[in-house]
Amino acid sequence: MSDKWEHLRQLAPLDVLSSLGVDVSTFKKRSGKLEWYGKCPFPGHNPKHNTTSFSVNADGRYQCFGCSEKGRGSIDLTRAIRKVGFQEAVSFLERLTIQPQPQKPAIGDSGTPREALEGQLKPLKASYHKFAVPCEWLETRVPDQTIRQRFGVFCYNNPARKSVYSGKVMIPILGFDDGELYGYLARNPAPKDGEPKYIFPKGLPKHLFVFGACQIKQMCEVPIKKLYLVESPFSVMKFVSLGLPAVSPFGWSVSDEQLAILQSLAKGIIYLPDRNKYEDGKAVAAALAGKLWVKYPPLPEGIDDPEKLSLEQVQAL
């Protein structure tokens, strides 16, 4: 019998740890293995001497030899770190925009594997943009055509090729340093029961990318005075349509690598996660405040998503 939660159990463990607020930048990869080790992330265990007692495998297995915590899969890992029940862990993971750990390299349209090699990322060789089609959902969500073009967002459909991306809205993921395309975040306009809204490229480390960062660097003299940090690329496009500079870390959490990008873009951050992540976001705001000036206002009453804010509401924050 198939497991309806299998797609959550197989989420890339390092990305899950990062989303849980764990600093994975200090983790090291075991030579010749798809396994990483580092400091124990579990509450109540703060080893003074052994800082590498925790290990996690690409297949989801994890164990701490210091506190004896062990398990397998992202659901178990989330329950152990957040100290929550099964349903709470599932709800948390369903909101993330990361995908299952790949069993083999993803193949682009050109047939070239797009693999995240150790210490090296390769740009994506693909031709999805050649099969862009009109999409009422996208045009309603992002009405301004110039904004869609600026960020390279489109709906893909190639009838000649069976693809998980068919009918999906494609959101480019660009490298900050080189501006190269490394993949697409795909948004399902009409997900069915059990289907994820978002599909993040398999094997691509989400914590290295910031949506909208390249556009800020290209169009502004950086660092700018202030920058809005929101969860969703669609919120970024909404803010930019209002004349407000914004970026997204593809979620509510911010890695050290993403923080370094933010530092190069702006002197200050106005951090606006969705309402349901406001409490979790306090730790992120604190980390940001260690490097930048930060404003962390709550959303106005009745607003759960920054994308729904008007210009006047944003300016009043």
CSV table of N, CA and C in Angstrom, one decimal, residues 19-77:
chain,number,residue,atom,x,y,z
A,19,SER,N,15.2,24.7,7.2
A,19,SER,CA,13.9,25.3,7.4
A,19,SER,C,13.4,25.2,8.9
A,20,LEU,N,14.0,24.3,9.6
A,20,LEU,CA,13.8,24.1,11.1
A,20,LEU,C,14.6,25.1,11.9
A,21,GLY,N,15.4,25.9,11.2
A,21,GLY,CA,16.3,26.8,12.0
A,21,GLY,C,17.7,26.3,12.3
A,22,VAL,N,18.0,25.1,11.8
A,22,VAL,CA,19.4,24.6,12.1
A,22,VAL,C,20.4,25.2,11.1
A,23,ASP,N,21.5,25.5,11.6
A,23,ASP,CA,22.6,26.1,10.8
A,23,ASP,C,23.4,24.9,10.2
A,24,VAL,N,23.0,24.6,8.9
A,24,VAL,CA,23.6,23.5,8.2
A,24,VAL,C,24.9,23.9,7.5
A,25,SER,N,25.2,25.2,7.6
A,25,SER,CA,26.5,25.6,6.9
A,25,SER,C,27.7,25.0,7.6
A,26,THR,N,27.6,24.6,8.9
A,26,THR,CA,28.7,24.0,9.6
A,26,THR,C,28.8,22.5,9.4
A,27,PHE,N,27.8,21.9,8.8
A,27,PHE,CA,27.8,20.5,8.6
A,27,PHE,C,28.9,20.1,7.5
A,28,LYS,N,29.4,18.9,7.7
A,28,LYS,CA,30.4,18.4,6.8
A,28,LYS,C,30.0,17.1,6.1
A,29,LYS,N,30.4,16.9,4.9
A,29,LYS,CA,30.0,15.7,4.2
A,29,LYS,C,31.1,14.6,4.4
A,30,ARG,N,30.6,13.4,4.7
A,30,ARG,CA,31.5,12.3,4.9
A,30,ARG,C,32.1,11.9,3.5
A,31,SER,N,33.3,11.7,3.4
A,31,SER,CA,34.0,11.3,2.2
A,31,SER,C,33.4,10.0,1.6
A,32,GLY,N,33.0,10.1,0.3
A,32,GLY,CA,32.5,9.0,-0.4
A,32,GLY,C,31.1,8.5,0.0
A,33,LYS,N,30.4,9.3,0.8
A,33,LYS,CA,29.1,8.9,1.3
A,33,LYS,C,28.1,10.1,1.1
A,34,LEU,N,26.8,9.8,0.9
A,34,LEU,CA,25.8,10.8,0.9
A,34,LEU,C,25.3,11.0,2.3
A,35,GLU,N,26.2,11.5,3.2
A,35,GLU,CA,25.9,11.6,4.6
A,35,GLU,C,26.7,12.9,5.1
A,36,TRP,N,26.0,13.6,6.0
A,36,TRP,CA,26.5,14.8,6.6
A,36,TRP,C,26.5,14.7,8.1
A,37,TYR,N,27.4,15.4,8.8
A,37,TYR,CA,27.5,15.3,10.2
A,37,TYR,C,27.8,16.7,10.8
A,38,GLY,N,27.3,16.9,12.0
A,38,GLY,CA,27.4,18.2,12.6
A,38,GLY,C,26.9,18.2,14.0
A,39,LYS,N,26.6,19.4,14.6
A,39,LYS,CA,26.2,19.6,15.9
A,39,LYS,C,24.8,19.1,16.1
A,40,CYS,N,24.5,18.5,17.2
A,40,CYS,CA,23.1,17.9,17.5
A,40,CYS,C,22.1,19.1,17.5
A,41,PRO,N,21.0,18.9,16.7
A,41,PRO,CA,20.0,19.9,16.6
A,41,PRO,C,18.8,19.8,17.6
A,42,PHE,N,18.8,18.7,18.4
A,42,PHE,CA,17.6,18.4,19.2
A,42,PHE,C,17.6,19.2,20.5
A,43,PRO,N,16.4,19.7,20.9
A,43,PRO,CA,16.2,20.5,22.0
A,43,PRO,C,16.7,19.8,23.3
A,44,GLY,N,17.4,20.6,24.2
A,44,GLY,CA,17.8,20.0,25.4
A,44,GLY,C,19.2,19.4,25.4
A,45,HIS,N,19.8,19.2,24.2
A,45,HIS,CA,21.1,18.6,24.0
A,45,HIS,C,22.1,19.6,23.5
A,46,ASN,N,23.0,20.1,24.3
A,46,ASN,CA,23.9,21.1,23.8
A,46,ASN,C,25.3,20.6,24.2
A,47,PRO,N,25.9,19.7,23.4
A,47,PRO,CA,27.2,19.1,23.8
A,47,PRO,C,28.3,20.2,23.8
A,48,LYS,N,29.1,20.1,24.9
A,48,LYS,CA,30.2,21.1,25.0
A,48,LYS,C,31.5,20.7,24.3
A,49,HIS,N,31.7,19.4,24.2
A,49,HIS,CA,32.9,18.9,23.6
A,49,HIS,C,32.7,18.3,22.2
A,50,ASN,N,31.8,17.4,22.1
A,50,ASN,CA,31.6,16.7,20.8
A,50,ASN,C,30.5,17.5,20.0
A,51,THR,N,31.0,18.2,19.0
A,51,THR,CA,30.1,19.1,18.2
A,51,THR,C,29.7,18.4,16.9
A,52,THR,N,30.1,17.1,16.7
A,52,THR,CA,29.7,16.4,15.5
A,52,THR,C,29.1,15.1,15.8
A,53,SER,N,28.2,15.1,16.8
A,53,SER,CA,27.6,13.8,17.2
A,53,SER,C,26.4,13.5,16.4
A,54,PHE,N,25.9,14.4,15.6
A,54,PHE,CA,24.7,14.2,14.8
A,54,PHE,C,25.1,13.9,13.3
A,55,SER,N,24.4,12.9,12.7
A,55,SER,CA,24.6,12.6,11.3
A,55,SER,C,23.3,12.4,10.6
A,56,VAL,N,23.2,12.7,9.4
A,56,VAL,CA,22.0,12.5,8.6
A,56,VAL,C,22.4,12.1,7.2
A,57,ASN,N,21.6,11.1,6.7
A,57,ASN,CA,21.9,10.5,5.4
A,57,ASN,C,20.9,11.0,4.4
A,58,ALA,N,21.3,11.0,3.1
A,58,ALA,CA,20.5,11.5,2.0
A,58,ALA,C,19.1,10.7,2.0
A,59,ASP,N,19.1,9.5,2.5
A,59,ASP,CA,17.9,8.7,2.4
A,59,ASP,C,17.0,9.0,3.6
A,60,GLY,N,17.4,10.0,4.5
A,60,GLY,CA,16.5,10.4,5.6
A,60,GLY,C,16.9,9.9,6.9
A,61,ARG,N,17.8,8.9,7.0
A,61,ARG,CA,18.2,8.3,8.3
A,61,ARG,C,19.0,9.3,9.1
A,62,TYR,N,18.7,9.5,10.4
A,62,TYR,CA,19.5,10.4,11.2
A,62,TYR,C,19.7,9.8,12.6
A,63,GLN,N,20.7,10.2,13.2
A,63,GLN,CA,21.1,9.7,14.6
A,63,GLN,C,22.0,10.7,15.2
A,64,CYS,N,21.8,10.8,16.5
A,64,CYS,CA,22.8,11.6,17.4
A,64,CYS,C,23.3,10.6,18.4
A,65,PHE,N,24.7,10.5,18.4
A,65,PHE,CA,25.3,9.5,19.3
A,65,PHE,C,25.5,10.1,20.7
A,66,GLY,N,25.1,11.4,20.8
A,66,GLY,CA,25.2,12.1,22.1
A,66,GLY,C,24.0,11.9,22.9
A,67,CYS,N,22.8,12.1,22.3
A,67,CYS,CA,21.6,12.1,23.0
A,67,CYS,C,20.7,10.9,22.6
A,68,SER,N,21.2,10.0,21.7
A,68,SER,CA,20.6,8.8,21.3
A,68,SER,C,19.3,9.0,20.5
A,69,GLU,N,19.0,10.2,20.1
A,69,GLU,CA,17.9,10.5,19.2
A,69,GLU,C,18.1,9.9,17.9
A,70,LYS,N,17.2,9.2,17.3
A,70,LYS,CA,17.4,8.7,15.9
A,70,LYS,C,16.0,8.4,15.3
A,71,GLY,N,16.0,8.3,14.0
A,71,GLY,CA,14.8,8.1,13.2
A,71,GLY,C,15.1,8.1,11.7
A,72,ARG,N,14.0,8.2,11.0
A,72,ARG,CA,14.2,8.2,9.5
A,72,ARG,C,13.0,9.1,8.9
A,73,GLY,N,13.4,9.9,8.0
A,73,GLY,CA,12.4,10.7,7.3
A,73,GLY,C,12.2,12.1,7.9
A,74,SER,N,11.7,13.0,7.1
A,74,SER,CA,11.5,14.4,7.5
A,74,SER,C,10.4,14.6,8.5
A,75,ILE,N,9.4,13.7,8.5
A,75,ILE,CA,8.4,13.8,9.5
A,75,ILE,C,8.9,13.5,10.9
A,76,ASP,N,9.6,12.4,11.0
A,76,ASP,CA,10.2,12.1,12.3
A,76,ASP,C,11.2,13.2,12.8
A,77,LEU,N,12.0,13.7,11.8
A,77,LEU,CA,13.0,14.7,12.2
A,77,LEU,C,12.3,16.0,12.7
